[in-house]
Amino acid sequence: MELRKLLKNIKPVAIKGNEDIDVTGVNINSRLIGKGNLFIAMKGTQVDGHRFIGGAVEAGAVAVMCEELPSELDGGVTYVQVESTEDAAGKVATVFYGEPSKKLKLVGVTGTNGKTTIATLLYNMFTKLGYKCGLLSTVCNYIVDEKVPADHTTPDPIELNALLARMVEAGCEYAFMECSSHAIAQKRIGGLHFAGGVFTNLTRDHLDYHKTFENYRNAKKAFFDGLPKTAFAITNADDKNGMVMVQNTKAVVKTYSTRSMADFKGRLLECHFEGMYLEIDGREVGVQFIGKFNLSNLLAVYGAAVMLGQKPEDVLLVLSTLHSVNGRLEPIHSPEGFTAIVDYAHTPDALKNVLGAIHEVLDGRGHLITVCGAGGNRDKGKRPLMAQEAVAQSDKVIITSDNPRFEEPQDIINDMLAGLNAQQMKKVISIADRREAIRTACMMAGKGDVVLIAGKGHEDYQEIKGVKHHFDDHEVVRDFIGTEERKS
């Protein structure tokens, strides 16, 4: 594709060289540059891509997009100077890949908790309704039924558009994706055309990156600000930031609620560990999920499906056949009569919701033992809050290691314990070895009890000193209680 055509959606500050050259590929990683490629020099949070312009040219780049021109220009290379390569990258990538987001119906899901569940359930639902679909999520990406490993909640703009182009090529009519606050703030979804957006909720998370809650909220809001008037925006009316998200959007706004009047209204009728009976828009339906927060997630799924043109009765029928996403309130029943639940809850609010959901079913008939930790090199402020939430709703708490990354596990544990007083500490023990912590919790559990293993959910690794070691909470539980993996 001619460089001139690639630049149709951006306004360069300056162009040095020939705009009519043919570009064979686009990349932001100099190590992946091939002959004839355009290299986009991004100023990342860790490394400035401008340092690698020379290496990209040596590797065969015929064009370079940058914010600052190199002191020495190569005569055989065209340099495109822009105000922000972060802003330009997505716009260039979507043109190079044939604007794939305009060739299918793309729905983005954003918020603190529930993104993976909602995006995955929409993918599963529309697949069961007979459509070819794509999924971009924290757990895994899918192109119809082809599994593509996911390294980030939202890929970089080049990879993202390449995946969407593959979805179009595979005949996908719909694609559902998680839109993380990082991805929105870093313009990774720039240039994409969305058919709709869903807001789940907003609680403290990622303040190590955003610094303030207001910045975090505004990153989420920017997604809805950018939706076109042809799109829909479904927001959670039960969240205090729900209407804030859509106050400046051009999209058609719809609300969902479990507590007040809304376009999509739901009510919990019964709850068991096997599932719930719900009323959604006046119709009763049984689902294989537990917890009021999952009622909220299911309402978002229902609302999005209806806004995409599906009949409400067909949506509810499929909804009744779906089951929980890997590592999201996922129960494992032991022969001894206790239930272990694996969940990804890694924020104070998510932990609070999961514990509350378990108590809705337990209803005082058993004990709740919680195993949890906190990730290293992330927001330290939430560590004591995590411990407080765990202690408030558990009979016993085991504080352990999560993904320590480059921190010492015991230092993270100490940060969590610092949030507890002497009375609360009577409920708590700390075991740095996560495997031993899970085994200890299971040994403590009796018939009718519940062991919540929080923090890692779907993850099958533990990140220690920059190395990912295989570790799966499900496997540890099943090895201990002697049960096999659930078959989908």
Coordinates of C-alpha atoms in Angstrom, one line a residue:
M1 CA 0.0 0.0 0.0
E2 CA 1.2 3.5 -0.8
L3 CA 2.4 5.5 2.1
R4 CA 0.3 8.4 1.0
K5 CA -2.9 6.3 1.4
L6 CA -1.8 5.1 4.8
L7 CA -1.7 8.7 6.0
K8 CA -5.2 9.6 4.9
N9 CA -6.6 9.8 8.5
I10 CA -3.7 11.8 10.1
K11 CA -2.2 15.3 9.7
P12 CA 1.6 15.1 9.6
V13 CA 3.7 17.9 11.0
A14 CA 6.3 17.3 8.2
I15 CA 7.2 14.7 5.6
K16 CA 10.8 14.2 4.5
G17 CA 11.0 12.0 1.4
N18 CA 8.7 10.3 -1.1
E19 CA 5.1 9.7 -0.1
D20 CA 4.4 7.4 -3.0
I21 CA 6.6 4.5 -1.8
D22 CA 5.0 1.2 -1.3
V23 CA 4.7 0.0 2.3
T24 CA 4.7 -3.8 2.9
G25 CA 3.9 -3.8 6.6
V26 CA 3.5 -1.6 9.7
N27 CA 5.1 -2.2 13.1
I28 CA 5.9 -0.5 16.4
N29 CA 8.5 -3.2 17.3
S30 CA 11.8 -2.6 15.6
R31 CA 12.7 -6.3 16.1
L32 CA 9.8 -7.3 13.9
I33 CA 10.6 -4.9 11.0
G34 CA 10.9 -6.5 7.6
K35 CA 11.9 -5.2 4.2
G36 CA 9.6 -2.4 3.0
N37 CA 7.9 -1.8 6.4
L38 CA 6.9 1.4 8.1
F39 CA 8.3 1.7 11.6
I40 CA 6.3 3.8 14.1
A41 CA 8.5 5.1 16.9
M42 CA 6.3 5.0 20.1
K43 CA 7.2 6.7 23.3
G44 CA 6.3 3.9 25.7
T45 CA 6.1 3.9 29.5
Q46 CA 9.4 2.0 29.7
V47 CA 11.3 2.6 26.5
D48 CA 11.3 5.3 23.8
G49 CA 10.9 3.7 20.3
H50 CA 12.8 6.7 18.8
R51 CA 16.0 5.0 20.1
F52 CA 15.4 2.1 17.6
I53 CA 14.8 4.1 14.4
G54 CA 18.4 3.3 13.1
G55 CA 17.9 -0.4 13.8
A56 CA 14.6 -0.4 12.0
V57 CA 16.1 1.3 8.9
E58 CA 19.0 -1.3 8.9
A59 CA 16.3 -4.1 9.1
G60 CA 14.7 -2.8 6.0
A61 CA 12.2 -0.1 7.0
V62 CA 11.5 2.3 4.0
A63 CA 9.5 4.7 6.1
V64 CA 9.6 6.0 9.7
M65 CA 6.8 7.7 11.6
C66 CA 8.1 9.7 14.6
E67 CA 7.5 12.7 16.9
E68 CA 11.1 13.9 16.6
L69 CA 13.1 13.6 13.4
P70 CA 16.6 12.0 13.8
S71 CA 19.6 14.3 13.5
E72 CA 20.7 12.4 10.4
L73 CA 18.2 11.3 7.8
D74 CA 18.7 8.3 5.5
G75 CA 18.2 9.4 1.9
G76 CA 16.4 6.2 1.0
V77 CA 13.9 6.5 3.8
T78 CA 10.7 8.6 4.1
Y79 CA 10.2 10.3 7.5
V80 CA 6.8 11.3 8.7
Q81 CA 6.7 13.6 11.7
V82 CA 3.5 13.7 13.7
E83 CA 2.5 15.3 17.0
S84 CA 1.7 11.9 18.6
T85 CA 2.7 8.5 17.3
E86 CA 0.5 7.0 20.0
D87 CA -2.5 8.7 18.4
A88 CA -1.4 8.0 14.8
A89 CA -0.5 4.3 15.2
G90 CA -4.1 2.9 15.3
K91 CA -5.3 5.2 12.5
V92 CA -2.5 4.0 10.2
A93 CA -2.9 0.3 11.2
T94 CA -6.6 0.2 10.5
V95 CA -6.1 1.7 7.0
F96 CA -3.3 -0.8 6.3
Y97 CA -5.4 -3.7 7.2
G98 CA -8.4 -2.6 5.2
E99 CA -10.5 -1.0 8.0
P100 CA -11.6 -4.4 9.3
S101 CA -13.7 -3.0 12.2
K102 CA -16.1 -1.5 9.6
K103 CA -16.6 -4.9 8.0
L104 CA -18.1 -6.5 11.1
K105 CA -20.0 -5.4 14.2
L106 CA -17.5 -4.7 16.9
V107 CA -18.6 -4.3 20.5
G108 CA -16.2 -3.0 23.2
V109 CA -16.6 -3.7 27.0
T110 CA -15.0 -1.5 29.6
G111 CA -15.0 -1.1 33.4
T112 CA -13.1 -2.4 36.3
N113 CA -14.8 -5.8 36.8
G114 CA -16.8 -8.0 34.5
K115 CA -15.2 -7.2 31.1
T116 CA -14.0 -10.8 30.5
T117 CA -17.2 -12.4 31.5
I118 CA -19.4 -10.1 29.4
A119 CA -17.2 -10.2 26.3
T120 CA -16.8 -13.9 26.5
L121 CA -20.5 -14.6 27.1
L122 CA -21.4 -12.4 24.1
Y123 CA -19.0 -14.4 21.9
N124 CA -20.4 -17.7 23.2
M125 CA -24.0 -16.5 22.8
F126 CA -23.6 -15.3 19.2
T127 CA -21.7 -18.5 18.3
K128 CA -24.6 -20.5 19.7
L129 CA -27.0 -18.3 17.7
G130 CA -25.2 -19.5 14.6
Y131 CA -22.9 -16.6 13.8
K132 CA -19.2 -16.6 13.1
C133 CA -17.6 -14.4 15.8
G134 CA -14.3 -13.1 17.1
L135 CA -13.2 -12.5 20.7
L136 CA -10.4 -10.3 22.2
S137 CA -10.1 -10.9 25.9
T138 CA -7.7 -11.2 28.9
V139 CA -8.1 -15.0 28.9
C140 CA -7.7 -15.8 25.1
N141 CA -8.5 -14.4 21.7
Y142 CA -10.6 -16.4 19.3
I143 CA -11.1 -16.2 15.5
V144 CA -14.3 -18.3 15.1
D145 CA -13.0 -21.5 16.9
E146 CA -9.3 -20.8 16.5
K147 CA -7.6 -20.1 19.8
V148 CA -5.0 -17.3 19.7
P149 CA -3.1 -16.7 23.0
A150 CA -3.6 -13.3 24.7
D151 CA -0.6 -11.4 26.3
H152 CA -2.6 -8.3 27.1
T153 CA -6.2 -7.4 27.9
T154 CA -6.1 -5.3 24.7
P155 CA -3.4 -5.9 22.1
D156 CA -1.3 -3.1 20.5
P157 CA -3.0 -1.3 17.6
I158 CA -1.0 -3.2 14.9
E159 CA -1.8 -6.7 16.4
L160 CA -5.3 -5.6 17.1
N161 CA -6.1 -4.7 13.5
A162 CA -4.3 -7.7 12.2
L163 CA -6.5 -9.9 14.4
L164 CA -9.6 -8.1 13.3
A165 CA -8.6 -8.5 9.6
R166 CA -8.2 -12.2 10.2
M167 CA -11.7 -12.3 11.7
V168 CA -13.1 -10.6 8.6
E169 CA -11.2 -13.0 6.4
A170 CA -12.7 -16.0 8.4
G171 CA -16.2 -14.6 7.8
C172 CA -16.9 -13.2 11.3
E173 CA -20.0 -11.0 11.5
Y174 CA -19.4 -10.0 15.1
A175 CA -16.4 -9.3 17.3
F176 CA -16.4 -8.7 21.1
M177 CA -13.5 -7.2 22.9
E178 CA -12.3 -6.0 26.3
C179 CA -11.2 -2.4 26.3
S180 CA -8.8 -1.8 29.2
S181 CA -8.1 1.6 30.6
H182 CA -4.5 1.3 29.5
A183 CA -5.5 0.6 26.0
I184 CA -7.9 3.5 25.8
A185 CA -5.4 5.9 27.4
Q186 CA -2.6 4.7 25.0
K187 CA -4.9 5.0 22.0
R188 CA -4.5 1.3 21.1
I189 CA -8.2 1.3 19.9
G190 CA -7.7 4.5 17.9
G191 CA -9.2 4.4 14.5
L192 CA -11.6 1.5 15.2
H193 CA -15.3 1.6 14.4
F194 CA -17.5 0.3 17.2
A195 CA -21.1 -0.8 16.8
G196 CA -21.5 -0.6 20.5
G197 CA -20.0 -0.2 24.0
V198 CA -20.8 -1.6 27.4
F199 CA -19.8 -0.1 30.8
T200 CA -19.7 -2.5 33.7
N201 CA -18.6 -0.7 36.9
L202 CA -15.8 1.5 38.2
T203 CA -13.8 0.8 41.4
R204 CA -10.1 1.4 42.4
D205 CA -7.6 -0.3 40.1
H206 CA -4.5 0.5 38.1
L207 CA -3.7 3.7 40.1
D208 CA 0.0 2.7 39.7
Y209 CA -0.4 3.8 36.1
H210 CA -3.2 6.4 36.1
K211 CA -2.1 8.0 39.4
T212 CA -5.6 9.3 40.3
F213 CA -9.1 7.8 40.3
E214 CA -10.2 10.7 38.2
N215 CA -7.6 9.9 35.5
Y216 CA -8.7 6.2 35.6
R217 CA -12.4 7.2 35.2
N218 CA -11.7 9.6 32.4
A219 CA -9.8 6.9 30.5
K220 CA -12.9 4.7 30.6
K221 CA -15.2 7.7 29.7
A222 CA -13.0 8.5 26.7
F223 CA -14.1 5.2 25.1
F224 CA -17.8 6.3 25.2
D225 CA -16.9 9.9 24.1
G226 CA -15.5 8.4 20.9
L227 CA -18.5 6.2 19.9
P228 CA -20.3 7.3 16.8
K229 CA -24.0 8.2 16.7
T230 CA -24.7 5.0 14.9
A231 CA -23.5 3.0 17.9
F232 CA -25.2 2.0 21.2
A233 CA -23.8 2.7 24.7
I234 CA -25.1 0.4 27.4
T235 CA -24.3 1.5 30.9
N236 CA -24.8 0.2 34.4
A237 CA -27.3 2.5 36.1
D238 CA -26.5 0.9 39.5
D239 CA -22.9 2.2 39.4
K240 CA -22.5 5.8 40.6
N241 CA -20.3 6.5 37.5
G242 CA -22.7 4.8 35.1
M243 CA -24.3 7.9 33.7
V244 CA -21.0 9.9 33.9
M245 CA -19.6 7.5 31.3
V246 CA -22.3 8.4 28.7
Q247 CA -22.9 12.0 29.4
N248 CA -21.0 13.2 26.4
T249 CA -21.4 10.2 24.0
K250 CA -23.1 10.6 20.6
A251 CA -24.2 7.0 20.8
V252 CA -27.7 5.8 21.6
V253 CA -27.7 5.3 25.4
K254 CA -29.4 2.4 27.2
T255 CA -29.3 1.4 30.8
Y256 CA -29.4 -1.8 32.8
S257 CA -30.1 -2.2 36.5
T258 CA -30.9 -4.7 39.3
R259 CA -32.3 -2.0 41.6
S260 CA -34.2 0.7 39.7
M261 CA -36.0 1.5 36.5
A262 CA -33.9 0.9 33.4
D263 CA -34.1 -0.2 29.8
F264 CA -33.0 -3.7 30.8
K265 CA -34.1 -4.7 34.3
G266 CA -33.2 -7.8 36.3
R267 CA -34.2 -9.4 39.6
L268 CA -32.7 -12.3 41.6
L269 CA -35.3 -14.9 42.5
E270 CA -33.2 -17.8 43.8
C271 CA -29.5 -18.6 44.2
H272 CA -27.7 -21.9 44.6
F273 CA -24.1 -23.0 43.9
E274 CA -25.4 -24.7 40.7
G275 CA -26.9 -21.4 39.5
M276 CA -29.7 -18.8 39.9
Y277 CA -33.3 -18.2 38.9
L278 CA -33.7 -14.7 37.5
E279 CA -36.4 -12.4 36.2
I280 CA -35.2 -10.3 33.2
D281 CA -37.6 -7.9 31.6
G282 CA -40.5 -9.7 33.1
R283 CA -39.4 -13.2 31.9
E284 CA -38.1 -15.9 34.3
V285 CA -34.9 -17.7 33.3
G286 CA -32.5 -20.2 35.0
V287 CA -28.8 -19.6 34.6
Q288 CA -25.6 -21.4 35.5
F289 CA -24.1 -18.5 37.4
I290 CA -24.1 -17.3 41.0
G291 CA -24.0 -13.8 42.6
K292 CA -25.9 -10.5 42.1
F293 CA -22.9 -9.1 40.3
N294 CA -23.3 -11.8 37.7
L295 CA -27.0 -10.9 37.4
S296 CA -25.6 -7.4 36.4
N297 CA -23.1 -9.0 33.9
L298 CA -25.9 -11.1 32.4
L299 CA -28.1 -8.0 32.0
A300 CA -25.3 -6.3 30.1
V301 CA -25.0 -9.3 27.8
Y302 CA -28.8 -9.5 27.3
G303 CA -29.0 -5.8 26.6
A304 CA -26.1 -5.8 24.1
A305 CA -27.6 -8.8 22.3
V306 CA -31.0 -7.1 22.0
M307 CA -29.4 -3.9 20.7
L308 CA -27.6 -6.0 18.1
G309 CA -31.0 -7.1 16.8
Q310 CA -31.6 -10.4 18.5
K311 CA -35.0 -11.4 19.8
P312 CA -35.3 -11.2 23.6
E313 CA -36.7 -14.7 23.9
D314 CA -33.9 -16.2 21.8
V315 CA -31.3 -14.4 23.9
L316 CA -32.8 -15.7 27.2
L317 CA -32.9 -19.3 25.8
V318 CA -29.2 -19.2 25.0
L319 CA -28.4 -17.4 28.2
S320 CA -29.8 -20.4 30.2
T321 CA -27.3 -22.7 28.5
L322 CA -24.1 -20.7 29.1
H323 CA -21.7 -21.3 32.0
S324 CA -19.1 -19.3 33.9
V325 CA -16.0 -18.1 32.2
N326 CA -12.7 -19.9 33.2
G327 CA -11.6 -18.6 36.6
R328 CA -14.7 -16.5 37.2
L329 CA -16.6 -17.8 40.3
E330 CA -15.8 -21.3 39.1
P331 CA -16.9 -24.0 41.5
I332 CA -15.0 -27.3 42.1
H333 CA -16.9 -29.7 44.3
S334 CA -14.9 -32.0 46.6
P335 CA -15.8 -35.6 47.6
E336 CA -15.5 -34.4 51.2
G337 CA -18.5 -32.1 50.7
F338 CA -16.8 -28.7 50.6
T339 CA -16.7 -26.4 47.5
A340 CA -13.6 -24.7 46.2
I341 CA -14.2 -21.6 44.1
V342 CA -11.5 -20.2 41.8
D343 CA -12.0 -16.5 40.9
Y344 CA -9.9 -13.8 39.3
A345 CA -10.9 -11.1 41.9
H346 CA -7.8 -9.0 42.3
T347 CA -9.3 -5.7 43.4
P348 CA -11.0 -4.8 46.7
D349 CA -14.4 -4.4 45.1
A350 CA -14.2 -7.6 43.1
L351 CA -13.2 -9.5 46.2
K352 CA -16.1 -7.9 48.1
N353 CA -18.5 -8.9 45.3
V354 CA -17.3 -12.5 45.1
L355 CA -17.4 -13.0 48.9
G356 CA -20.9 -11.5 48.9
A357 CA -22.1 -13.8 46.2
I358 CA -20.8 -16.8 48.1
H359 CA -22.6 -15.7 51.3
E360 CA -25.9 -15.3 49.3
V361 CA -25.7 -19.1 48.7
L362 CA -24.1 -20.2 52.0
D363 CA -26.7 -18.2 54.0
G364 CA -24.9 -19.1 57.3
R365 CA -24.9 -22.8 56.7
G366 CA -21.1 -23.2 56.3
H367 CA -17.8 -21.6 56.9
L368 CA -15.9 -19.5 54.3
I369 CA -12.1 -19.8 54.1
T370 CA -10.4 -17.3 51.7
V371 CA -7.0 -17.6 50.1
C372 CA -5.8 -14.3 48.5
G373 CA -2.8 -12.2 47.8
A374 CA -1.8 -9.1 45.7
G375 CA 0.3 -8.7 42.7
G376 CA 3.8 -7.2 42.9
N377 CA 4.9 -4.0 41.1
R378 CA 1.3 -2.7 41.0
D379 CA -0.9 -0.4 43.0
K380 CA 0.3 -0.9 46.6
G381 CA -2.6 1.1 48.0
K382 CA -5.1 -1.6 47.4
R383 CA -3.1 -4.3 49.3
P384 CA -4.4 -3.5 52.8
L385 CA -7.9 -2.9 51.4
M386 CA -7.8 -6.4 49.9
A387 CA -7.0 -7.9 53.3
Q388 CA -9.7 -5.9 55.0
E389 CA -12.4 -7.1 52.5
A390 CA -11.3 -10.7 52.9
V391 CA -11.4 -10.6 56.7
A392 CA -14.7 -8.8 56.8
Q393 CA -16.6 -11.6 55.0
S394 CA -14.5 -14.7 55.8
D395 CA -14.3 -17.0 58.8
K396 CA -10.6 -17.7 58.1
V397 CA -8.2 -15.9 55.7
I398 CA -4.9 -17.2 54.4
I399 CA -2.7 -14.4 52.9
T400 CA -0.3 -15.7 50.3
S401 CA 1.7 -14.9 47.2
D402 CA 0.0 -13.9 43.9
N403 CA 2.3 -12.8 41.1
P404 CA 5.1 -11.2 43.1
R405 CA 6.9 -10.1 39.9
F406 CA 10.1 -8.3 41.0
E407 CA 9.0 -7.8 44.6
E408 CA 9.6 -10.2 47.6
P409 CA 6.4 -12.1 48.3
Q410 CA 6.7 -11.5 52.1
D411 CA 6.9 -7.8 51.5
I412 CA 3.6 -7.8 49.7
I413 CA 2.1 -10.0 52.4
N414 CA 3.3 -7.5 55.0
D415 CA 1.7 -4.7 53.1
M416 CA -1.6 -6.5 53.2
L417 CA -1.4 -7.4 56.9
A418 CA -0.6 -3.8 57.7
G419 CA -4.2 -3.0 57.1
L420 CA -5.5 -5.3 59.9
N421 CA -5.9 -4.6 63.6
A422 CA -5.1 -7.1 66.3
Q423 CA -8.7 -8.4 66.4
Q424 CA -8.8 -9.0 62.7
M425 CA -5.4 -10.8 62.8
K426 CA -7.0 -13.5 64.9
K427 CA -8.7 -14.7 61.7
V428 CA -5.5 -14.6 59.6
I429 CA -2.5 -16.8 58.8
S430 CA 0.1 -16.1 56.1
I431 CA 1.7 -18.7 54.0
A432 CA 4.0 -17.3 51.2
D433 CA 4.0 -20.6 49.2
R434 CA 0.7 -20.3 47.2
R435 CA 0.4 -24.1 46.6
E436 CA 0.8 -24.8 50.4
A437 CA -1.7 -22.0 51.2
I438 CA -4.4 -23.6 48.9
R439 CA -3.7 -27.1 50.3
T440 CA -3.9 -25.8 53.9
A441 CA -7.3 -24.1 53.2
C442 CA -8.7 -27.3 51.7
M443 CA -7.5 -29.3 54.7
M444 CA -9.3 -26.8 57.0
A445 CA -12.6 -27.1 55.1
G446 CA -15.4 -29.4 56.3
K447 CA -18.6 -30.5 54.8
G448 CA -20.7 -27.6 53.6
D449 CA -17.8 -25.1 53.7
V450 CA -16.5 -23.0 50.9
V451 CA -12.8 -22.3 50.0
L452 CA -12.4 -19.1 47.9
I453 CA -9.1 -19.0 46.0
A454 CA -8.9 -15.5 44.7
G455 CA -6.6 -13.4 42.5
K456 CA -5.4 -15.5 39.6
G457 CA -8.5 -17.1 38.1
H458 CA -7.7 -18.2 34.6
E459 CA -4.0 -17.6 34.8
D460 CA -1.8 -20.8 34.5
Y461 CA 1.4 -19.2 35.7
Q462 CA 3.0 -17.4 38.6
E463 CA 5.4 -14.5 37.6
I464 CA 8.5 -14.4 39.8
K465 CA 11.6 -12.2 39.1
G466 CA 10.6 -11.8 35.4
V467 CA 10.0 -15.5 34.8
K468 CA 6.5 -17.1 34.4
H469 CA 6.4 -20.5 36.2
H470 CA 3.5 -22.9 35.5
F471 CA 1.0 -22.6 38.2
D472 CA -2.8 -23.2 38.0
D473 CA -5.1 -22.8 41.0
H474 CA -7.5 -25.3 39.5
E475 CA -4.8 -27.9 39.2
V476 CA -3.6 -27.5 42.8
V477 CA -7.2 -27.9 44.1
R478 CA -7.9 -30.9 41.9
D479 CA -4.6 -32.6 42.8
F480 CA -5.5 -32.2 46.4
I481 CA -9.2 -33.4 46.3
G482 CA -8.7 -35.9 43.5
T483 CA -11.2 -34.7 40.9
E484 CA -11.0 -34.2 37.1
E485 CA -11.3 -31.1 35.1
R486 CA -14.8 -30.0 34.1
K487 CA -15.5 -30.6 30.4
S488 CA -17.1 -27.8 28.5

